[in-house]
Coordinates of C-alpha atoms in Angstrom, one line a residue:
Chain A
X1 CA 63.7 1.6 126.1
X2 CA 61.4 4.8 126.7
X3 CA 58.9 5.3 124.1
X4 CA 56.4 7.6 122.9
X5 CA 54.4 9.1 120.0
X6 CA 55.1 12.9 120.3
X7 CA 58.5 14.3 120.2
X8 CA 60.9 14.4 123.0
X9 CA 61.6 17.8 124.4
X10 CA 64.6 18.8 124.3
X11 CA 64.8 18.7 127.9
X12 CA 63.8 14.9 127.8
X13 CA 66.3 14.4 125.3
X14 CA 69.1 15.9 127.8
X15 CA 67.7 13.9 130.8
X16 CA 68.3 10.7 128.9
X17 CA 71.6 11.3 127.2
X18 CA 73.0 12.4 130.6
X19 CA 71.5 8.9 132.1
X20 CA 72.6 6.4 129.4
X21 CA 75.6 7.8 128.5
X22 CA 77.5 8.0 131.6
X23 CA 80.1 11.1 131.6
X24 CA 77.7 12.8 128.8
X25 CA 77.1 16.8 129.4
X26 CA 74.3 18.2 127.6
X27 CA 72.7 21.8 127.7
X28 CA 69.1 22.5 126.5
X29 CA 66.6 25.6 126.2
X30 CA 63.1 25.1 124.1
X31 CA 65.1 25.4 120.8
X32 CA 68.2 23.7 120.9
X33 CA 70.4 21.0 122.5
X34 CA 74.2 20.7 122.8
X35 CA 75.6 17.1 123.8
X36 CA 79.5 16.7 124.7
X37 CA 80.2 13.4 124.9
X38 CA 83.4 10.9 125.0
X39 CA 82.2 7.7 122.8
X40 CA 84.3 4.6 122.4
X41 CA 82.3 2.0 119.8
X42 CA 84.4 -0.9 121.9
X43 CA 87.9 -1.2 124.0
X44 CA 90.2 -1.8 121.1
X45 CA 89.0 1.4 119.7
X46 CA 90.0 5.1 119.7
X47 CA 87.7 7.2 122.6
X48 CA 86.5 9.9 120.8
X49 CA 85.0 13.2 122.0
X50 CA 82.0 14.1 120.2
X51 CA 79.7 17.4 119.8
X52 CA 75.8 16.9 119.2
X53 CA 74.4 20.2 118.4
X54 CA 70.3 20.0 117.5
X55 CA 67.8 22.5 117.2
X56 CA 64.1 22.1 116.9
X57 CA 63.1 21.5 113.3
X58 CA 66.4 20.5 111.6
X59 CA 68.7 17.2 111.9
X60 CA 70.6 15.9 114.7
X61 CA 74.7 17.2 113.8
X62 CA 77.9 14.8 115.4
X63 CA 81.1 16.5 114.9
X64 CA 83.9 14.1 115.9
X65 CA 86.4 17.1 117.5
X66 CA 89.7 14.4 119.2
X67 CA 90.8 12.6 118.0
X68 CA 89.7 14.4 114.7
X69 CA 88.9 12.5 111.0
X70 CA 91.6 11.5 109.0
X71 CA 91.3 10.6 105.6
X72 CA 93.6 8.0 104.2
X73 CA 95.4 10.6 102.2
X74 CA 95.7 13.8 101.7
X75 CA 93.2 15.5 99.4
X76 CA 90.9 12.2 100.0
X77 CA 86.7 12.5 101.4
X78 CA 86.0 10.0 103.9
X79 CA 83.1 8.1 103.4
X80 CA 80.0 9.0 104.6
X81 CA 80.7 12.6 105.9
X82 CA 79.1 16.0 105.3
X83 CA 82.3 17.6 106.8
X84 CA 85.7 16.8 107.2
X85 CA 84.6 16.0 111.0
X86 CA 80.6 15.2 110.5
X87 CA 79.5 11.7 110.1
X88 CA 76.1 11.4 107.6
X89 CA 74.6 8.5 110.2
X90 CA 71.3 8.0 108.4
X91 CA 69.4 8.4 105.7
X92 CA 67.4 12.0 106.5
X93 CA 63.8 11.1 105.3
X94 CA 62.0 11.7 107.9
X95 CA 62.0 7.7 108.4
X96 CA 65.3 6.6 109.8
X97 CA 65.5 9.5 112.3
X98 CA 62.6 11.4 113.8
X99 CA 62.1 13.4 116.9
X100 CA 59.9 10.9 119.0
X101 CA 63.3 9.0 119.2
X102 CA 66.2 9.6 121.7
X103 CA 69.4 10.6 120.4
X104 CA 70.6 8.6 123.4
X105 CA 69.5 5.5 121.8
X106 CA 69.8 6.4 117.7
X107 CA 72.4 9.2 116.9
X108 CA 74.8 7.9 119.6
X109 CA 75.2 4.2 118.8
X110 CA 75.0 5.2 115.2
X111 CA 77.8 7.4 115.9
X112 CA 79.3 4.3 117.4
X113 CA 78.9 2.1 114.9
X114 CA 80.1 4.6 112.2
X115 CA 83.3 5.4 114.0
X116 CA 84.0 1.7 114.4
X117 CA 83.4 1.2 110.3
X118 CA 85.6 4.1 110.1
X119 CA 88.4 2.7 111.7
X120 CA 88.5 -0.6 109.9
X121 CA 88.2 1.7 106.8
X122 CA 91.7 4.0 107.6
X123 CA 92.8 -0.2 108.2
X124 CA 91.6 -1.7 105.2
X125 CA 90.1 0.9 102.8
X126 CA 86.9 -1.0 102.7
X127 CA 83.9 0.3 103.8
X128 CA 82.1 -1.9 105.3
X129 CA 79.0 -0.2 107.1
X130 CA 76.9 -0.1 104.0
X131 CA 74.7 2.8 103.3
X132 CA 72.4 5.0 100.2
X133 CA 74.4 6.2 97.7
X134 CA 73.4 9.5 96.2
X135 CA 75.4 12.2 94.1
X136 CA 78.2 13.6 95.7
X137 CA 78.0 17.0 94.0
X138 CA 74.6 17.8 95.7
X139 CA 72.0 16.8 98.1
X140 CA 69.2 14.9 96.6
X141 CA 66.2 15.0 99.3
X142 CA 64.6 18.1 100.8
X143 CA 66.0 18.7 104.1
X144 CA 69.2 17.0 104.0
X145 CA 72.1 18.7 104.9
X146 CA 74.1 19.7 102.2
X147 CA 77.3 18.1 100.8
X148 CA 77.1 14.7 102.0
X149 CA 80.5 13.2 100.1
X150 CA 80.4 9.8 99.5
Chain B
X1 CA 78.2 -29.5 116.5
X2 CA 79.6 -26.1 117.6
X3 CA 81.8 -26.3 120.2
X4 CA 80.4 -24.2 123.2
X5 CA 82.2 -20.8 122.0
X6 CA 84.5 -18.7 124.6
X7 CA 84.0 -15.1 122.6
X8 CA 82.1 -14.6 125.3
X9 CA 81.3 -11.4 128.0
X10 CA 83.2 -13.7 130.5
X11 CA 86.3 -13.2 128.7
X12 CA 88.2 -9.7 129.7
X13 CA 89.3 -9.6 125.9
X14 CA 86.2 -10.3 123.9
X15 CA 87.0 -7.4 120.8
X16 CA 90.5 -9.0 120.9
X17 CA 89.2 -12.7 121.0
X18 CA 87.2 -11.8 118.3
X19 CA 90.0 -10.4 115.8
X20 CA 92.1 -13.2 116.8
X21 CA 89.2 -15.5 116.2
X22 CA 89.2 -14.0 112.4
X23 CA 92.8 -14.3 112.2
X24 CA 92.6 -18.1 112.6
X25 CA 89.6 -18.2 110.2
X26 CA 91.9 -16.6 107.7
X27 CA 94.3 -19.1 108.4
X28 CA 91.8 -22.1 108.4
X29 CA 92.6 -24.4 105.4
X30 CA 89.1 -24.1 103.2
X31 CA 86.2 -26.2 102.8
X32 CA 87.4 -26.4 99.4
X33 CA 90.7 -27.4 99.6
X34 CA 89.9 -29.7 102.9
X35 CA 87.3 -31.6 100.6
X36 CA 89.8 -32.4 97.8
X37 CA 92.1 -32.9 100.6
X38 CA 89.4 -36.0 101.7
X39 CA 88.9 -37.5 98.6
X40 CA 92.6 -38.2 97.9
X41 CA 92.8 -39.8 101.4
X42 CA 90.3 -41.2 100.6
X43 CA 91.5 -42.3 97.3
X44 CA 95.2 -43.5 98.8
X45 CA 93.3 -46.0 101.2
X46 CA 91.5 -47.4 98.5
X47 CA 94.8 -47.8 96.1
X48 CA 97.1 -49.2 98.9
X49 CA 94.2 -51.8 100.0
X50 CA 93.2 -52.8 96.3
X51 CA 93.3 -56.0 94.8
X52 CA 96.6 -56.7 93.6
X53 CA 97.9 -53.9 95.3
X54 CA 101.7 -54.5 97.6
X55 CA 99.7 -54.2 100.3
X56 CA 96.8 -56.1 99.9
X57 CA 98.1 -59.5 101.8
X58 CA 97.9 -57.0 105.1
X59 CA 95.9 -54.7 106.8
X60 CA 96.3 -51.1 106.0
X61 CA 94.8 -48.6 108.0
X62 CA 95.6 -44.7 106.8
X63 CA 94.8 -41.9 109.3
X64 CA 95.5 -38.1 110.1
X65 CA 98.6 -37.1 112.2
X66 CA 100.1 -33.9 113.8
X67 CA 98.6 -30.7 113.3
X68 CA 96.2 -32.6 110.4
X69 CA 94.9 -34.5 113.4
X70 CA 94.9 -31.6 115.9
X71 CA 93.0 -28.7 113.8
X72 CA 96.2 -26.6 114.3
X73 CA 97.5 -26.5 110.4
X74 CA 98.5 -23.4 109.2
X75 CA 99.3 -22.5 105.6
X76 CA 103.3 -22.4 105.3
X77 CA 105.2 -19.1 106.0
X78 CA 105.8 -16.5 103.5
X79 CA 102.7 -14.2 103.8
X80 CA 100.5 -16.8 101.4
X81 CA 98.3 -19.2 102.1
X82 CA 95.2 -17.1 103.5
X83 CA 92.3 -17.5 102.3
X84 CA 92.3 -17.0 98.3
X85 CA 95.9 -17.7 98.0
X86 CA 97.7 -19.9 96.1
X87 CA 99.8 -21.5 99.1
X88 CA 100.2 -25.0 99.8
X89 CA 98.8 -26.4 103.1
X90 CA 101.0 -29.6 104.7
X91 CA 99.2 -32.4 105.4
X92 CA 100.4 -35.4 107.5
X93 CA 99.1 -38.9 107.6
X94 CA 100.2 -42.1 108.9
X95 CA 100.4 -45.5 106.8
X96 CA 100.6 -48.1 109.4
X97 CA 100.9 -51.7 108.1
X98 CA 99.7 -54.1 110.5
X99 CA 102.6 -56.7 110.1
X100 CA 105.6 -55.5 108.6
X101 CA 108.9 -57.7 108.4
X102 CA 111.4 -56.2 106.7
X103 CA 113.5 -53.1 106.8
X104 CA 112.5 -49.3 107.2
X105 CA 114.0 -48.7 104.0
X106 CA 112.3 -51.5 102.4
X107 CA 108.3 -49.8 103.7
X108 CA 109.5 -46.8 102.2
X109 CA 110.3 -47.7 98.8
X110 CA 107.2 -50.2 98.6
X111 CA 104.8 -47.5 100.0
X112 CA 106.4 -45.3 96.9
X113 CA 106.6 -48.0 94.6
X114 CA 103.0 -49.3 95.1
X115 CA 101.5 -45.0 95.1
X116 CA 103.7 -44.8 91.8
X117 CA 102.0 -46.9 90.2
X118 CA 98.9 -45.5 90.2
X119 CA 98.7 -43.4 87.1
X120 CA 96.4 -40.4 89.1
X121 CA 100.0 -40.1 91.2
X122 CA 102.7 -40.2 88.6
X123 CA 103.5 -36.8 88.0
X124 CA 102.9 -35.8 92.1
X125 CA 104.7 -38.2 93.7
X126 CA 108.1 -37.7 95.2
X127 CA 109.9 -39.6 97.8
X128 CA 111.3 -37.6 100.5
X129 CA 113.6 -38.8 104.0
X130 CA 111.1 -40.2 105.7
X131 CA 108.0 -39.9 103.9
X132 CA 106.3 -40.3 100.4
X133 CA 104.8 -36.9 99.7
X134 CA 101.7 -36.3 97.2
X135 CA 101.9 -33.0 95.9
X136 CA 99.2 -31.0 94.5
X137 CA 100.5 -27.9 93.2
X138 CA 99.3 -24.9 94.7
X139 CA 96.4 -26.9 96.5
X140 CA 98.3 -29.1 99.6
X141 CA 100.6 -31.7 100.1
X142 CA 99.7 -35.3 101.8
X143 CA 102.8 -36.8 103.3
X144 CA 102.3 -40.2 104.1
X145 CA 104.5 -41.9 106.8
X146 CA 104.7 -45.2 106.6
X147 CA 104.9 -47.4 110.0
X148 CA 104.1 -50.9 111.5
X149 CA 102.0 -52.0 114.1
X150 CA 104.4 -51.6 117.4
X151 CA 102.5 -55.6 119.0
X152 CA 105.2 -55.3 121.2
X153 CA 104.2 -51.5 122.8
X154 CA 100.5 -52.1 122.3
X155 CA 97.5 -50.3 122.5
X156 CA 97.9 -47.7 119.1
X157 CA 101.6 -47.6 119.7
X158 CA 103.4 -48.1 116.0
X159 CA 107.1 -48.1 115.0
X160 CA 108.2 -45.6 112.5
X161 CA 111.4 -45.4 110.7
X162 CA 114.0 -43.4 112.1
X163 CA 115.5 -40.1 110.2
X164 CA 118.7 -42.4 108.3
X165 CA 115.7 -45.4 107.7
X166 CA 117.9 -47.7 110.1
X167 CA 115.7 -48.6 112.7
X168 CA 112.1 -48.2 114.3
X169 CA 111.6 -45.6 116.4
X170 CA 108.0 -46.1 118.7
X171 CA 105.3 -43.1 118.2
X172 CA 101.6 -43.2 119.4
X173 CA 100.5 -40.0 117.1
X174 CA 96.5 -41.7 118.2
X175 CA 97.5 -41.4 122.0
X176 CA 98.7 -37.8 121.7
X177 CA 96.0 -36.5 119.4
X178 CA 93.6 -37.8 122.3
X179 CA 95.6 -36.4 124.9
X180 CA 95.3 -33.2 123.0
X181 CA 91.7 -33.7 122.1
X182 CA 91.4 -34.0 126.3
X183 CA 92.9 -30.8 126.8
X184 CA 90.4 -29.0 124.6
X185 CA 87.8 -30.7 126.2
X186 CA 86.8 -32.6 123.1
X187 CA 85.5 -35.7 123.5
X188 CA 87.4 -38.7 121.9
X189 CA 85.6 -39.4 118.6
X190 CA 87.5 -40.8 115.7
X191 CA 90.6 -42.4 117.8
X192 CA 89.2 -45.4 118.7
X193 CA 88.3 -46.2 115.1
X194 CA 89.8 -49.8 114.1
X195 CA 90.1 -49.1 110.4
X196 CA 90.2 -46.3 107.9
X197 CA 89.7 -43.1 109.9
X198 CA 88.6 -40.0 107.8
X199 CA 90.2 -36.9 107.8
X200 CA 88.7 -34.6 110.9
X201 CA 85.4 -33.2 109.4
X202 CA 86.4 -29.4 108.7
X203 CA 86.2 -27.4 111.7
X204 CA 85.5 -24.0 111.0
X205 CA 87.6 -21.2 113.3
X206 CA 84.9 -20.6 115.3
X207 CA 83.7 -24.0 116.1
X208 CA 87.7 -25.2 116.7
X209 CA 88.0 -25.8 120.4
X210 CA 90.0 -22.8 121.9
X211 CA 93.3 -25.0 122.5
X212 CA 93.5 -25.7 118.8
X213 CA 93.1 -21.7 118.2
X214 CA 95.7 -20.6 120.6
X215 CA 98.3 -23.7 119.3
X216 CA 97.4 -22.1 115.8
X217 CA 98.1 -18.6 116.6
X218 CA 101.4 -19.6 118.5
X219 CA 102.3 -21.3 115.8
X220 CA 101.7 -18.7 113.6
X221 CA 103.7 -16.5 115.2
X222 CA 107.0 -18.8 115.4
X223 CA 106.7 -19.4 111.4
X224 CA 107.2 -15.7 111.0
X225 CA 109.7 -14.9 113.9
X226 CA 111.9 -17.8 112.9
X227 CA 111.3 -17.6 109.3
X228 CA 112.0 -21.5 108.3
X229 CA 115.0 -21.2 110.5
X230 CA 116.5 -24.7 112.2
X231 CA 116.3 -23.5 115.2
X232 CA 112.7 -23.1 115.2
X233 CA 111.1 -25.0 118.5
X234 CA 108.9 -28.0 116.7
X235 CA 105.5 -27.8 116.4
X236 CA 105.0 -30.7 119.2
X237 CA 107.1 -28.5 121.6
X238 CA 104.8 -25.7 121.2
X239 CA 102.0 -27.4 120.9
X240 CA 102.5 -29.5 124.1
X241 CA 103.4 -26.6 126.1
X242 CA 100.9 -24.8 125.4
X243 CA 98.5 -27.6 126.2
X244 CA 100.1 -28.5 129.2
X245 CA 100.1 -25.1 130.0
X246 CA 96.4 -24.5 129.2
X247 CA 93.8 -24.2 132.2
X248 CA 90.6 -23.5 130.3
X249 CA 90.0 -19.8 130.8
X250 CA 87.4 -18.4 128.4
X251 CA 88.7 -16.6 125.2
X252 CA 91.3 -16.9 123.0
X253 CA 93.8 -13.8 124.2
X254 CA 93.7 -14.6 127.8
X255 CA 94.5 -18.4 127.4
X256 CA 97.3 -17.7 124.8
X257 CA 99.1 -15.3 127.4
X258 CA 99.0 -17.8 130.7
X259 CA 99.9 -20.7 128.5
X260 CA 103.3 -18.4 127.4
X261 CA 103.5 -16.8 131.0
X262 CA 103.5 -20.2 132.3
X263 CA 106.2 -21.3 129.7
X264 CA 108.5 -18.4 130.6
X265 CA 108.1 -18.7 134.5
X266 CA 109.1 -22.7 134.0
X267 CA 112.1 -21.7 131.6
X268 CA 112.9 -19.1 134.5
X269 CA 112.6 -21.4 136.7
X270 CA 114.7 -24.4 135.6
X271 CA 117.5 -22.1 133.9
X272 CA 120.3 -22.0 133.6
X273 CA 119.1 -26.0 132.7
X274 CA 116.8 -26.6 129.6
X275 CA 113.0 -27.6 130.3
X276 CA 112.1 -31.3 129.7
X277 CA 109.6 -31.4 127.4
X278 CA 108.4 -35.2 128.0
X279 CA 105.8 -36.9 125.6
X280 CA 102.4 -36.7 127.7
X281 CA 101.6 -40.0 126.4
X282 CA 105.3 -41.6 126.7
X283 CA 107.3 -40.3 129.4
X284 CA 110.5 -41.9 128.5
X285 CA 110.1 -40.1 125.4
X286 CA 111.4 -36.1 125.8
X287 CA 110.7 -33.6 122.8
X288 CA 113.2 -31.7 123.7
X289 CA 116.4 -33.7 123.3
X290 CA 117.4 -32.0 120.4
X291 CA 118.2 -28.7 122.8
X292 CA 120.2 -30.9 124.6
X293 CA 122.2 -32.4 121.5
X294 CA 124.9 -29.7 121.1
X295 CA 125.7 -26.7 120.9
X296 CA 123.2 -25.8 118.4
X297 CA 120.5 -27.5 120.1
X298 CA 121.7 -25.2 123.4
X299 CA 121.2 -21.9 120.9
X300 CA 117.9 -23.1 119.6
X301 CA 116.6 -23.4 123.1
X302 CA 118.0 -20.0 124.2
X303 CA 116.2 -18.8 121.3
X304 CA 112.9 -20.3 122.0
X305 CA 112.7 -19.0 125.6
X306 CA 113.4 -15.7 124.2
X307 CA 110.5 -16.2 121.5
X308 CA 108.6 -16.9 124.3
X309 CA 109.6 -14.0 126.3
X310 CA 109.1 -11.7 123.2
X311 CA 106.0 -13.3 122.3
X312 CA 104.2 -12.9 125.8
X313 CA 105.2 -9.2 125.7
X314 CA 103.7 -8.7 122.3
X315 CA 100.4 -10.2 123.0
X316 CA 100.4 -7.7 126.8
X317 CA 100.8 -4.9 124.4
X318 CA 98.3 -6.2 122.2
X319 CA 95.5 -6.3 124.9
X320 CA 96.7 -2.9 126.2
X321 CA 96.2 -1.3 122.9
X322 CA 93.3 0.9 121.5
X323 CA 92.7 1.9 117.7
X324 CA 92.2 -0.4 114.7
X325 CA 95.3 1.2 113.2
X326 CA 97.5 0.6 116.3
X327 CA 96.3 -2.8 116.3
X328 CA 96.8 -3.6 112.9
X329 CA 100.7 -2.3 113.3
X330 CA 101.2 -4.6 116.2
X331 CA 99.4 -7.7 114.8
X332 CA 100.8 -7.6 111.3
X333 CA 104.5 -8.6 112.9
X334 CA 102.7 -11.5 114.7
X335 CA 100.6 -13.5 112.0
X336 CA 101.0 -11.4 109.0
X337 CA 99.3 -8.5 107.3
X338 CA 97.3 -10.8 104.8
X339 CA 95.8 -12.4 107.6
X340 CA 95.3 -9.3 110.0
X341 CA 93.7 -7.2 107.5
X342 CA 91.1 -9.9 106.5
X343 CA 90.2 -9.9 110.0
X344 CA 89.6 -6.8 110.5
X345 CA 87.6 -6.5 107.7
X346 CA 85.4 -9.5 109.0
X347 CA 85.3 -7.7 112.0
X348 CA 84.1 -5.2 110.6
X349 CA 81.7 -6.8 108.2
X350 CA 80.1 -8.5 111.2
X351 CA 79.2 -5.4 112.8
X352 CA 77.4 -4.4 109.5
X353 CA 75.7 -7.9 109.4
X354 CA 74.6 -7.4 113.1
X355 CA 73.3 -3.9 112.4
X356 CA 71.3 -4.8 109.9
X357 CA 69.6 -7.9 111.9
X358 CA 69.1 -4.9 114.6
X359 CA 71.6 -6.8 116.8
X360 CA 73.3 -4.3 118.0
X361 CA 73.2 -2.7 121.6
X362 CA 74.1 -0.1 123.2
X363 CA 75.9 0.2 126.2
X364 CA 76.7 3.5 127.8
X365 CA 79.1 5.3 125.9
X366 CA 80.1 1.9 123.6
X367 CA 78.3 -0.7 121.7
X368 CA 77.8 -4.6 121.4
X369 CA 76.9 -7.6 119.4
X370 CA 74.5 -9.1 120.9
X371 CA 73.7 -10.2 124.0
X372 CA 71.2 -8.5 126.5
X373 CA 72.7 -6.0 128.1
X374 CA 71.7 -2.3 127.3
X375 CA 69.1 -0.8 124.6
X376 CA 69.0 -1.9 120.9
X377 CA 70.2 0.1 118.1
X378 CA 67.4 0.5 115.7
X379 CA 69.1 -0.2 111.8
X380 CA 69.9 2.9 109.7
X381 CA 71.8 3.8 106.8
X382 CA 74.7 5.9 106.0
X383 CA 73.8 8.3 103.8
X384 CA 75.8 9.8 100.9
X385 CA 77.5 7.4 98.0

C-alpha cells in the first residue's frame, strides 16, 4: 500500500482512486476532489453509486445517491448517518482519518463495510458494525460535521 | 480437527457459502444440549449393561444412527428449534443385543421394561412402534431401536424389527454411516469400535464436512416444503441422493445445486418410471419401494421430483440474487426466517469482528475477509450513537 508522511495532493488522491477502484471517475483542482464511484461491499450485495466530495482542510463526505438510504420506517434515522444519504465512517479526531491516507484505501472500504452493516441492519434491525456513541442532538468534537444521528 | 473448510476463493459462491454456512450453525444442535445428550447415552449403556440388569447375561453395545450418526440432525419443523429455542432435537440410537432368541415384540417390551425401571426414566419413557423413546422435554429425544446381531449377514449387519414387530428385517446403519463418512471424505473413525461407541463429538457448522452441510440444508428445506406431510421423501432418500450425487466441488451452494441437478436430470431421465434408490451398502435393499407401493407411493414420488425441481430453481435464484433484503425474502421460504435472520446477523457480526482484527481487504470496488489479495482496511469507528 503507498505511504507517506505528508499529505496526498489531491491530485495523488485522484490518481489512486482511479487505479484501485476500477470504473472510479474522480476530478481534482488544488482545493477540492470529487470521486464518482459504483461500490459493491460483496456480490450478494446491492451496487451502489457513491459521491466523495473533499476539500482541503475539512472531512472526506460519501453520499450514497442509488440505490438511496432507506430507513426501516418512516420517520426512523439510520444509524450512523449525518444525512439521510451520508454515512458517519469514522470517528473525526484527527486520528482515525487524516490526509496522509488515501481515500482509496480508508473512506472507500469503510464505505464498504458500512453499506454492508447497513444492509444486514434494514434485515435484522441490529447494528452490528459497532462504533462511538455521542449525543444525537449535537456534535461533540471540534470539526465534526454536524448532526451525526445515532 | 477442523475439517479442511471449502468457504474458500475457489468456490464461485463464497458470500453465499458463507450465509448458508450460518444457517446450518443456527441449525446445529448446541454444545449444551449435545453434552446432556452424551451423558444420557452414556447413562442408558451403563443401566442396560448393569448388574442385575435384563440384559446383563449378553453383550450390549448402544451406538448413534441416522442423521445422529451422520451430523445431518436438524431441529424438527415448525420455525423452533434454532439456537435459543425451546425445540426438541431427535435423536436415534441403536440397541443391538448380541444374541437375541426370542420375538421382536418380546426385545421391545424388555428393552422398555428394563429402561422403566430405572427411576431417572420413569416419567420420560414412552414406548412407541418400533422404538423406546426417552423424552426430555424441550431438550431432545433419544429413540432407542432395539436389534440383534444379524451372525447370519455378518460384518455390522443386525436385524431390526419390522414396522408390525413380526419379523426381522436386516439394516447395516455402521456400513452406511461409513459409506457416508466416505463420501465426505472423512476418514472412518468411530465405526470400527467393538463396544460402546460415543455419540459423534460435536461438530460445529463450520468444521462439519460439506456433505453433512448440504444433506442438512436439503433437509431443511423438505421439512418446511412438505410440512410433516406423508408424502415427504425419507431422510435416507435425500440423504443418499445427494451423496451419491456429490462430486466434491468446494462450497456449500455449488455442491447442493449439482447434487439436485443431478437428481432432476436422473428423474428426467428414467420417467415416466420411478428412480431406484438402492441401499449403497445393500443392493438388494431399495429405499425407494415405498414410491412403488401404490398409488400413494406413485404421488409421493411425483411430488419429490417436483421438490427437487422447485428446489434447484430456488437455490439458481438464490445465487443470482443481490441485496441482504432480497436474500432474506428468498431464503426465509427455504429454511426459515429464525434461522436466516440469525445468519445474517452472524454474517454480519463477523465482518465487525474481522474489522476490528484489521482483517479486512479491499478489493477494487468490494471488500474481503481475509485472505491476501488487495490492500488492508485500516480499523475505524462509526461515529455518532
Amino acid at each position: 500500500m503507498p505511504r507517506t508522511n505528508r499529505a496526498w495532493t489531491l491530485w495523488e488522491q485522484r490518481t489512486w482512486v482511479e487505479r484501485l477502484i476500477p470504473g472510479a471517475v474522480a476530478w481534482a483542482s488544488n482545493t477540492y476532489l470529487d470521486v464518482h464511484a459504483t461500490l459493491q461491499p460483496t456480490p450478494i450485495h446491492h451496487a451502489y453509486s457513491v459521491h466523495i466530495k473533499f476539500r482541503i482542510g475539512g472531512e472526506p463526505r460519501v453520499h450514497v445517491l442509488n440505490p438511496s438510504l432507506q430507513p426501516r420506517r418512516r420517520g426512523d434515522r439510520i444509524p450512523h448517518t449525518y444525512a439521510a444519504d451520508e454515512p458517519c465512517l469514522y470517528w473525526p479526531n484527527g486520528r482515525q482519518w487524516a490526509p496522509w491516507m488515501l481515500l482509496a484505501t480508508t473512506i472507500i472500504p469503510w464505505t464498504n463495510e458500512w453499506l454492508w452493516h447497513y444492509e444486514s441492519w434494514r434485515v435484522t434491525r441490529h447494528w452490528d458494525g459497532g462504533g462511538i456513541e455521542h449525543d444525537a442532538n449535537g456534535p461533540v468534537l471540534t470539526g465534526a460535521p454536524p448532526g451525526c444521528y445515532y | 480437527m477442523a475439517h479442511p473448510l471449502v468457504l474458500s476463493n475457489e468456490s464461485p459462491y463464497p458470500q453465499q457459502d458463507a450465509l448458508l454456512a450460518e444457517i446450518c450453525r443456527a441449525l446445529q444442535i448446541d454444545v449444551g444440549r449435545q453434552a446432556r445428550a452424551a451423558k444420557e447415552y452414556d447413562e442408558v449403556t451403563r443401566w442396560l449393561n448393569r448388574t442385575g440388569g435384563r440384559f446383563a447375561s449378553v453383550d450390549t453395545t448402544v451406538y448413534p444412527q441416522g442423521s445422529t450418526a451422520l451430523g445431518t440432525t436438524n431441529p424438527p419443523h415448525g420455525g423452533k428449534g434454532v439456537k435459543g429455542d425451546a425445540a426438541e432435537y431427535d435423536l436415534d440410537a441403536v440397541v443391538e443385543i448380541v444374541r437375541w432368541q426370542q420375538s421382536p415384540v418380546a426385545l421391545l417390551e424388555t428393552l422398555y421394561d428394563d429402561l422403566a425401571a430405572n427411576p431417572r426414566y420413569e416419567r420420560v419413557i414412552e414406548r412407541k412402534t418400533r422404538c423406546v423413546r426417552l423424552d426430555f422435554p424441550n431438550d431432545f429425544h433419544l429413540d432407542l431401536l432395539p436389534a440383534r446381531a444379524d451372525h447370519a449377514g455378518g460384518g455390522t449387519r443386525i436385524e431390526i424389527p419390522d414396522r408390525e414387530l413380526l419379523c426381522w428385517l436386516s439394516s447395516d446403519p455402521k456400513a452406511y454411516a461409513a459409506w457416508f463418512h466416505r463420501r465426505s471424505d472423512l476418514r472412518q473413525q468411530e465405526l470400527t469400535k467393538a463396544s460402546v461407541e460415543p455419540l459423534p463429538d460435536h461438530l460445529s457448522a463450520d468444521e462439519k464436512p460439506p456433505l453433512a452441510r448440504i444433506v442438512q440444508l436439503a433437509k431443511r428445506r423438505r421439512d418446511l416444503r412438505f410440512n410433516s406431510s406423508n408424502s415427504a421423501p425419507r431422510s435416507v432418500v435425500l440423504t443418499t441422493l445427494i451423496a451419491n450425487a456429490y462430486t466434491g466441488a468446494p462450497g456449500l451452494l455449488a455442491p447442493l445445486m449439482a447434487s439436485f441437478d443431478a437428481i432432476v436430470t436422473h428423474a428426467t431421465a428414467v420417467a415416466p418410471q420411478i428412480m431406484h434408490v438402492p441401499n449403497p451398502v445393500n443392493p438388494d435393499e431399495d429405499f425407494s419401494d415405498r414410491w412403488r407401493s401404490d398409488l400413494a407411493g406413485r404421488r409421493a414420488y411425483d411430488q419429490f421430483v417436483q421438490f427437487a425441481t422447485d428446489f434447484l430453481a430456488e437455490l439458481r435464484a438464490f445465487a443470482a440474487t443481490q441485496g441482504l433484503e432480497n436474500l432474506r425474502d428468498r431464503l426465509a421460504p427455504l429454511f426459515g426466517e429464525a434461522a436466516t435472520l440469525t445468519a445474517i446477523r452472524k454474517y454480519s457480526e463477523r465482518l465487525a469482528k474481522a474489522s476490528a482484527l484489521g482483517a479486512v481487504r479491499s478489493v477494487g470496488p468490494a471488500i474481503v475477509i481475509g485472505g491476501e489479495r488487495g490492500t488492508r482496511v485500516r480499523p475505524h469507528e462509526y461515529f455518532g450513537r
